Short mmCIF file of C-alpha atoms in Angstrom, two decimals:
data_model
loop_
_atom_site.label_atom_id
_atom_site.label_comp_id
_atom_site.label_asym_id
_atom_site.label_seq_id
_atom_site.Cartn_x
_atom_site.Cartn_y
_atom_site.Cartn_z
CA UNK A 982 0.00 0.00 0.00
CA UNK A 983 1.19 3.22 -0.75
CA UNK A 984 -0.08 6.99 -1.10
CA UNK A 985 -0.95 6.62 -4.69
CA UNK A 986 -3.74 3.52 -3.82
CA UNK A 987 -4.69 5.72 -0.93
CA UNK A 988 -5.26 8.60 -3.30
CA UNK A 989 -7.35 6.87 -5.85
CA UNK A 990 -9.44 5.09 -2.99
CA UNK A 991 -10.25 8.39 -1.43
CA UNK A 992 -10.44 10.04 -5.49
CA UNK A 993 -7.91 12.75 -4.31
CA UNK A 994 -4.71 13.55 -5.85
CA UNK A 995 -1.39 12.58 -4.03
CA UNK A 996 -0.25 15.73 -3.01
CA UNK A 997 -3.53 16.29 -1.66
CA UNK A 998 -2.62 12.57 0.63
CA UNK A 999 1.15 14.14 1.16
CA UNK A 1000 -0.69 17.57 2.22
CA UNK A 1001 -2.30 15.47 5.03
CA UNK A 1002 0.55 12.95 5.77
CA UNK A 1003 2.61 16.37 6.33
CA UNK A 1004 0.68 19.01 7.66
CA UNK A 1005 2.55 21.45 5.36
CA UNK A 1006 -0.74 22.62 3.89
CA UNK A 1007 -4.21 23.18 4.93
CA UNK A 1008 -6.71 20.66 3.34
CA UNK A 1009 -10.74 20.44 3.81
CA UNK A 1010 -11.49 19.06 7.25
CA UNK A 1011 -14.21 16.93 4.54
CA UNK A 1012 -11.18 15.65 2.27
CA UNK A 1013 -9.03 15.55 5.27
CA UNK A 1014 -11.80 12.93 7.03
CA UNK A 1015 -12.09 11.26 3.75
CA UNK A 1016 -7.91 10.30 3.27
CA UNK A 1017 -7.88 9.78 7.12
CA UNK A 1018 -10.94 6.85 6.53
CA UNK A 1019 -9.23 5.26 3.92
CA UNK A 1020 -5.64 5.27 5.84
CA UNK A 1021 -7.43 3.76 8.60
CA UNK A 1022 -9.78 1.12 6.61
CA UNK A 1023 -5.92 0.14 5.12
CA UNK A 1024 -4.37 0.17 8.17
CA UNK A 1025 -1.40 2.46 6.55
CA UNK A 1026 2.15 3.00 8.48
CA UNK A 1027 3.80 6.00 6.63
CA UNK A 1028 7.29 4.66 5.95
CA UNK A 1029 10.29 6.73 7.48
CA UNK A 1030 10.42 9.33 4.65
CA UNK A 1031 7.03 10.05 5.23
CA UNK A 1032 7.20 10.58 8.84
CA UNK A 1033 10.38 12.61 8.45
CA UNK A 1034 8.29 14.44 5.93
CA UNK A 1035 5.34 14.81 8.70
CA UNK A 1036 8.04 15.82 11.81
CA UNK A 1037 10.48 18.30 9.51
CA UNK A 1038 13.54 15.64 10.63
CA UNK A 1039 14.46 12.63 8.91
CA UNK A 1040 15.07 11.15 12.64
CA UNK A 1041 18.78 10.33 11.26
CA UNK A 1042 22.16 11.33 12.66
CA UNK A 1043 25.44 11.87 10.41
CA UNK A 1044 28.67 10.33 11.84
CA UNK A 1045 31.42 11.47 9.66
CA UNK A 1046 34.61 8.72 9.94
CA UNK A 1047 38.25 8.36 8.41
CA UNK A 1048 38.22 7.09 4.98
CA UNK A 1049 37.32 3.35 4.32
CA UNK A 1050 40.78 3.21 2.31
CA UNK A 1051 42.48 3.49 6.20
CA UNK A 1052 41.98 1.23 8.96
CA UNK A 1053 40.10 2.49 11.49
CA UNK A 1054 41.93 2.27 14.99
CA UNK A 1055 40.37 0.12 18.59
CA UNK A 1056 39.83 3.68 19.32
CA UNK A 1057 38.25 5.16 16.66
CA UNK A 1058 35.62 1.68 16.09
CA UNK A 1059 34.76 2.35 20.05
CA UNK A 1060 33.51 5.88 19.12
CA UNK A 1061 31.61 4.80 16.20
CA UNK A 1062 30.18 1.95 18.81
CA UNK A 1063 29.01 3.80 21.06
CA UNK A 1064 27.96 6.67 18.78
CA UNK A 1065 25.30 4.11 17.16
CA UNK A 1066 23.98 2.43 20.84
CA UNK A 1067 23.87 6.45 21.82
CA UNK A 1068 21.50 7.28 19.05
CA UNK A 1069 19.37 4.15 18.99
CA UNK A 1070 18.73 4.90 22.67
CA UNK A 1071 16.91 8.34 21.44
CA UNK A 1072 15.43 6.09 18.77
CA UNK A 1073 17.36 7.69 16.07
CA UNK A 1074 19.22 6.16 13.19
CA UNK A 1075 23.03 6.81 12.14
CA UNK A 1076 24.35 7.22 8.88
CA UNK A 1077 28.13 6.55 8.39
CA UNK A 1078 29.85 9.18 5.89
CA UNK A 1079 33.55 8.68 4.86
CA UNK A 1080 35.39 12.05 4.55
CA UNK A 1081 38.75 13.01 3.33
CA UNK A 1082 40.42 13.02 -0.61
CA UNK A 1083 37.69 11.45 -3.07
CA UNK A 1084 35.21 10.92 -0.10
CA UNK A 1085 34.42 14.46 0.30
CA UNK A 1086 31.52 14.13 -1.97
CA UNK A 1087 29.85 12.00 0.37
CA UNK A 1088 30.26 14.05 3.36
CA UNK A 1089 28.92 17.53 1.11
CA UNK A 1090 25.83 14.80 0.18
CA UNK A 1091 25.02 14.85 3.91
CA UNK A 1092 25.02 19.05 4.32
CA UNK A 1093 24.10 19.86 1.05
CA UNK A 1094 21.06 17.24 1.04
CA UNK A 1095 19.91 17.62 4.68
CA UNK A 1096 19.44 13.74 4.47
CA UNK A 1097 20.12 14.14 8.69
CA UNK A 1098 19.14 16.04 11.41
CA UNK A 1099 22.77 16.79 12.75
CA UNK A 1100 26.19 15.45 12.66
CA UNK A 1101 29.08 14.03 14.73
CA UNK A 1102 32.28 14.72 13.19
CA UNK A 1103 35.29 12.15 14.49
CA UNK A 1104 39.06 12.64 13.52
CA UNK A 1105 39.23 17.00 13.81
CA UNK A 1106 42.10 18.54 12.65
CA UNK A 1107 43.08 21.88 14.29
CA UNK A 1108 42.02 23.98 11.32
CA UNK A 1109 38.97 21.97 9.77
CA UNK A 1110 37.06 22.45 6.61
CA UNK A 1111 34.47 20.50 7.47
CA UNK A 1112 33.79 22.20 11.03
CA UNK A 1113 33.75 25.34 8.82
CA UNK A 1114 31.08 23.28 6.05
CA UNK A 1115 29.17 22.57 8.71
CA UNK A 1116 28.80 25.87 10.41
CA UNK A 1117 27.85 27.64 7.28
CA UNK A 1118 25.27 25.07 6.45
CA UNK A 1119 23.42 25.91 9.79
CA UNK A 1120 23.58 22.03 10.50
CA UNK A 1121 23.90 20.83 13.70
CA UNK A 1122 27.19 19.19 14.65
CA UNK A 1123 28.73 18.13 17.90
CA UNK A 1124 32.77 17.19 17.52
CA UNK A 1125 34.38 14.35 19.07
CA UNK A 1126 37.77 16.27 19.14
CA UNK A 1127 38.24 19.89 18.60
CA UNK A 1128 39.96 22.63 16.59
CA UNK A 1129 42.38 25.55 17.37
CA UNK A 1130 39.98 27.89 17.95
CA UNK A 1131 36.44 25.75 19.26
CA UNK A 1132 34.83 28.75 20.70
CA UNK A 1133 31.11 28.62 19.49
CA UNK A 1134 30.58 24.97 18.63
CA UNK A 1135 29.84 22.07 20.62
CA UNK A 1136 32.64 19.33 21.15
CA UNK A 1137 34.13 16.64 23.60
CA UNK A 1138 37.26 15.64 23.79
CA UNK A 1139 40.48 13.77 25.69
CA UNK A 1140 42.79 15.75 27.51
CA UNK A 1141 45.72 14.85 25.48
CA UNK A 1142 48.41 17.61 26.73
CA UNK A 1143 47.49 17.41 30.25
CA UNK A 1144 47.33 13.42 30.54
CA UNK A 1145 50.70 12.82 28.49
CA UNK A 1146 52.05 15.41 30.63
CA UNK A 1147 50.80 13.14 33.62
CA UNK A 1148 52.43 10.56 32.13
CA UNK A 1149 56.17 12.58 31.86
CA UNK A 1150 55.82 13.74 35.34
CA UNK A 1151 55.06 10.37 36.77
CA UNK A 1152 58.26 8.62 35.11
CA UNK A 1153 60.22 11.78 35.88
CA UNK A 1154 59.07 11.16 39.81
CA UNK A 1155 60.66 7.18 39.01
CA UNK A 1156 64.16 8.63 37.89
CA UNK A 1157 64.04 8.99 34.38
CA UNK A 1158 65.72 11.84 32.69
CA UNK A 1159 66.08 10.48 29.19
CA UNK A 1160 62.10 10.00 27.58
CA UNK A 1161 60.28 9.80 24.72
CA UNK A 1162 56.54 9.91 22.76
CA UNK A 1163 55.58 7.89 20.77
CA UNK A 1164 53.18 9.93 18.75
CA UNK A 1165 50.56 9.09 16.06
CA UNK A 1166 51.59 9.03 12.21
CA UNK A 1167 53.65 11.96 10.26
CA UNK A 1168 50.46 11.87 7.67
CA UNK A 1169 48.36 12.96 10.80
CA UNK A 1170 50.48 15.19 12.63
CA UNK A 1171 51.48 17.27 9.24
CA UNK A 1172 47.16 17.20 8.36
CA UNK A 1173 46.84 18.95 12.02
CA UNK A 1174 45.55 16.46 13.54
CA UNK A 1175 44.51 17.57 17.18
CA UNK A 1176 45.39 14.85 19.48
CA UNK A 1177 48.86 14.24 17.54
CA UNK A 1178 49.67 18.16 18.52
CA UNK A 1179 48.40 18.47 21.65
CA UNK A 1180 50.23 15.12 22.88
CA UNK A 1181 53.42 16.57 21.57
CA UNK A 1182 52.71 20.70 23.59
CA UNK A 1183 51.92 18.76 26.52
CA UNK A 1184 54.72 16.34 26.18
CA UNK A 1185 57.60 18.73 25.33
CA UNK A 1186 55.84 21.18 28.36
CA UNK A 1187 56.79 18.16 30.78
CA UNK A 1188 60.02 17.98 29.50
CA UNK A 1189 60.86 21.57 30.55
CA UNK A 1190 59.61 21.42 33.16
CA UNK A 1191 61.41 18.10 34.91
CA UNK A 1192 64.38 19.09 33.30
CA UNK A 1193 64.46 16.19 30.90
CA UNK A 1194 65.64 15.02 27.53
CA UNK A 1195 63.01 14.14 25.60
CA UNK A 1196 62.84 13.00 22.19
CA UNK A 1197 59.38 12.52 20.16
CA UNK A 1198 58.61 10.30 16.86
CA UNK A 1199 56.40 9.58 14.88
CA UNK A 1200 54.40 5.90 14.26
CA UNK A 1201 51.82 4.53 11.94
CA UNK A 1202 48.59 2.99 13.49
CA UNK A 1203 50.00 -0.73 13.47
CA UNK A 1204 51.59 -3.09 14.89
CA UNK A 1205 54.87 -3.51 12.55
CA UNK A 1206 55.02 -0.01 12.55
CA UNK A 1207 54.99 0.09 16.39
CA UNK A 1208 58.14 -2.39 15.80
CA UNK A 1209 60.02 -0.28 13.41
CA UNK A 1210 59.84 3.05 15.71
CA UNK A 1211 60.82 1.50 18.62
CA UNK A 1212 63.59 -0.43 16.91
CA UNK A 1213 64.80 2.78 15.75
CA UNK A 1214 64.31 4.75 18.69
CA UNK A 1215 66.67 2.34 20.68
CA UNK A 1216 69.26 2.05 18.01
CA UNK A 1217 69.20 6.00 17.81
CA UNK A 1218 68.65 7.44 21.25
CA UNK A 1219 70.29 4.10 23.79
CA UNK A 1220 69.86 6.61 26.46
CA UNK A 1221 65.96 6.56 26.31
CA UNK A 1222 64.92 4.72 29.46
CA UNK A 1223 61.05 5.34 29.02
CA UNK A 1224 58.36 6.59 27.07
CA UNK A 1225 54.89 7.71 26.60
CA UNK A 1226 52.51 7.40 23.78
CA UNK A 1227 48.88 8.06 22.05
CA UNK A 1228 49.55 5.56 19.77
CA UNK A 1229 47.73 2.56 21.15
CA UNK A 1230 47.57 0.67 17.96
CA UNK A 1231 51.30 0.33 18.45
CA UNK A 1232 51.12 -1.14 21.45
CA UNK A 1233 51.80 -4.76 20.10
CA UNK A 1234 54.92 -4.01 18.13
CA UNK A 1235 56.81 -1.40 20.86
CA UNK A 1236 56.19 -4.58 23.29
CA UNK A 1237 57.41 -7.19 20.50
CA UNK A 1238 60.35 -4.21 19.71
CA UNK A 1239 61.33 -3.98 23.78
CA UNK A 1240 61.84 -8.00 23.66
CA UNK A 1241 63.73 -8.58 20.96
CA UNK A 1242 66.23 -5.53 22.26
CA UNK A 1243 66.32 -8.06 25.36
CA UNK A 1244 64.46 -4.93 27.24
CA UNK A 1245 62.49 -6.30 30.45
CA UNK A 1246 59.46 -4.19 31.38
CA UNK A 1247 59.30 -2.00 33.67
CA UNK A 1248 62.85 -3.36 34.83
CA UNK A 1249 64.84 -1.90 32.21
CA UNK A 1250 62.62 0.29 30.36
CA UNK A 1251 58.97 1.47 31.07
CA UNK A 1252 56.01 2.51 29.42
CA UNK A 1253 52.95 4.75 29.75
CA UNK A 1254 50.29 6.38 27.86
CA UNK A 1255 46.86 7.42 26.68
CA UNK A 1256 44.98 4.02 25.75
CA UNK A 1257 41.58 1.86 25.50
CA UNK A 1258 41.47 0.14 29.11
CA UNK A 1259 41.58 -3.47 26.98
CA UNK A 1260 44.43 -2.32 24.98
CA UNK A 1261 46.29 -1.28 28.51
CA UNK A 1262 45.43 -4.53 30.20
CA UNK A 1263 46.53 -6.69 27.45
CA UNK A 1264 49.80 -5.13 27.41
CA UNK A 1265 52.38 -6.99 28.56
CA UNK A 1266 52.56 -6.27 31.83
CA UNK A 1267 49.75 -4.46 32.24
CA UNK A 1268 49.83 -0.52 30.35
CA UNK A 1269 50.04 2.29 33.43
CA UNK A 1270 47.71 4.68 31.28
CA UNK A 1271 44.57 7.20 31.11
CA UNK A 1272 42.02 4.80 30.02
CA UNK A 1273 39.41 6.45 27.14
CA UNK A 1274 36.29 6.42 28.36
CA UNK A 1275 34.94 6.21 24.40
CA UNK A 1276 31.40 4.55 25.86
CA UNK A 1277 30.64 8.14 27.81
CA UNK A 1278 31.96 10.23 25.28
CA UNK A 1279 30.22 8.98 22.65
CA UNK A 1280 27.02 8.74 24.66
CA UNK A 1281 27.79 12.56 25.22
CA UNK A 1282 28.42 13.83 21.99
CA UNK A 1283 24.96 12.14 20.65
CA UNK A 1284 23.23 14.01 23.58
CA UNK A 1285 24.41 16.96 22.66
CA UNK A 1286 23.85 16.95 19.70
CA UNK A 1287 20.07 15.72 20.26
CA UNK A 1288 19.85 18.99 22.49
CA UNK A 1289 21.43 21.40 19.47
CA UNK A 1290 18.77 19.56 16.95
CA UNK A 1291 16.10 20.63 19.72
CA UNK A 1292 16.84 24.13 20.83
CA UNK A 1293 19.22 25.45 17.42
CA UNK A 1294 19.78 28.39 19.52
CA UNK A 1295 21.46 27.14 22.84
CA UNK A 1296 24.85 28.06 24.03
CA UNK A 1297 27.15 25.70 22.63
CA UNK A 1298 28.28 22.87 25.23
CA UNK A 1299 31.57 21.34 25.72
CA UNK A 1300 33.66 18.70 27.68
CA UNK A 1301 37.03 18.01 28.41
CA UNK A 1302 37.79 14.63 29.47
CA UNK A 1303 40.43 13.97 31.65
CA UNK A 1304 40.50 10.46 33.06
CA UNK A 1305 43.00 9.34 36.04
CA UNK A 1306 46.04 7.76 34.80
CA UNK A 1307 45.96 4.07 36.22
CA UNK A 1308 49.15 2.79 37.60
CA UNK A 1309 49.98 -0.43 36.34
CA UNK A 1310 52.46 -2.54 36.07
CA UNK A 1311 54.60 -1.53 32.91
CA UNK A 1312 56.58 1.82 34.88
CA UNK A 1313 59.18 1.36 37.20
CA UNK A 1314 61.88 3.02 39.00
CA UNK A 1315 65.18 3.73 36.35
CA UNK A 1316 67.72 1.08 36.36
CA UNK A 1317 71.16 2.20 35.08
CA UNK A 1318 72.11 0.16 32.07
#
């Protein structure tokens, strides 16, 4: 059944059925009675587009991700998880939109078409495009991340400076002078991305601070790359007694890396980070890290954005997560080598 057999039944037209299915126009309380008669005698359940139609919203939520071309991280599929069981709890749908080189088209198809209510936006760079797309559209948006400048736009985010700076101070308090971070990708960090820079300011604050010699790379989101930085790292800077990273995608190759250099953990070399709790306690021992809370967050960033679909006019909300580092069992005191 659809509205053309309702039309003919009730010997209207079917914009005249639309009219009523809407409420965008006034019809005849008569014709009105008549369509409503039929609908009922057919038992008729207006499919989504009509009821989006009906409501002015399309009851569907745009989560923007990395390209499909790059594998998405533990971390990133955790936000997308939690984005979708967010939004089905308000009884809204979510429509995944690659962005980023020939994938841009889809994510202007989203603005341009209104074919959502509002959008989450992962992965932000510090200058974004598509924070400024979205702002000029008049769409509603909530960022999971933020840019340089996030005044006037709703966001949540990781404390990234403040908890690798944790991290420094806490193996500076254990005797080591010689440190480095392990940091996300060069292909990130030269794109802006946020996390990448503010790891590195809060990092190289720490430093200064202690008094330390720190050193910071660069590592793709994988495990042989994780192998191939530290590798290097030890064969370049022998001094290094302990590190810190955002990188937890690395995680298996710095541990494989740390073995084969014959490197006990935390006896002769220790580790800490930002990281997934499963990612920290599968570590080997056990990651001392700030665990991502990516369940809350993304909880968080769908409620706000349900509340900036509702009231277009609110103040912008933000949050700045800043979980407790967990001591675990992969930082110890420096031994000299």
């Amino acid at each position: 059944m659809n509205i053309g057999e309702i039309a003919q039944r009730a010997g209207v037209s079917r914009s005249t059925v639309s009219y009523v299915l809407s409420g965008k126009r006034a019809v005849s309380e008569a014709t009105r009675q008549r369509i409503q008669a039929v609908i009922d005698e057919l038992d008729y359940r207006p499919n989504a587009s009509a009821r989006a139609l009906k409501e002015g919203r399309t009851r569907t939520l745009g989560l923007v991700i990395p390209p499909a071309s790059q594998r998405l991280t533990d971390m990133q599929l955790g936000f997308v998880a939690s984005v979708v069981e967010a939004a089905a709890r308000h009884d809204l749908d979510v429509l995944l939109s690659p962005s980023g080189g020939d994938h841009d088209r889809s994510f202007e198809r989203i603005v341009a078409g209104r074919r959502v209510d509002g959008v989450v936006l992962m992965e932000i760079r510090l200058e974004d495009d598509r924070v400024t797309r979205l702002a000029r559209a008049g769409l509603p948006f909530v960022t999971i991340g933020r840019t340089a400048e996030p005044h006037g736009m709703s966001w949540i985010d990781i404390d990234y400076a403040g908890l690798i700076g944790r991290c420094v101070h806490h193996l500076a308090d254990l005797g080591h002078r010689h440190v480095a971070l392990v940091n996300r990708s060069a292909e990130l960090v030269a794109a802006g991305y946020g996390p990448s820079h503010r790891a590195l300011a809060g990092f190289r604050a720490a430093v200064a601070e202690r008094g330390l010699t720190g050193v910071d790379v660069c590592c793709g989101d994988d495990t042989a790359s994780g192998e191939t930085c530290v590798e290097q790292l030890l064969a370049t800077y022998p001094q290094v007694t302990a590190m810190a990273t955002i990188n937890e995608a690395a995680l298996p190759g710095v541990q494989r890396a740390l073995t084969a250099a014959g490197l006990a953990v935390p006896g002769d070399f220790s580790v800490a980070g930002v990281a997934a709790q499963h990612w920290a306690e599968d570590f080997c021992p056990p990651l001392t890290a700030a665990d991502v809370p990516m369940r809350d967050m993304g909880a968080e960033a769908v409620a706000l954005l349900v509340e900036s679909i509702a009231a277009p006019d609110a103040v912008p909300r933000h949050r700045l997560y800043s979980p407790p580092v967990s001591l675990r069992s992969s930082t110890g005191p420096v031994r000299s080598r």
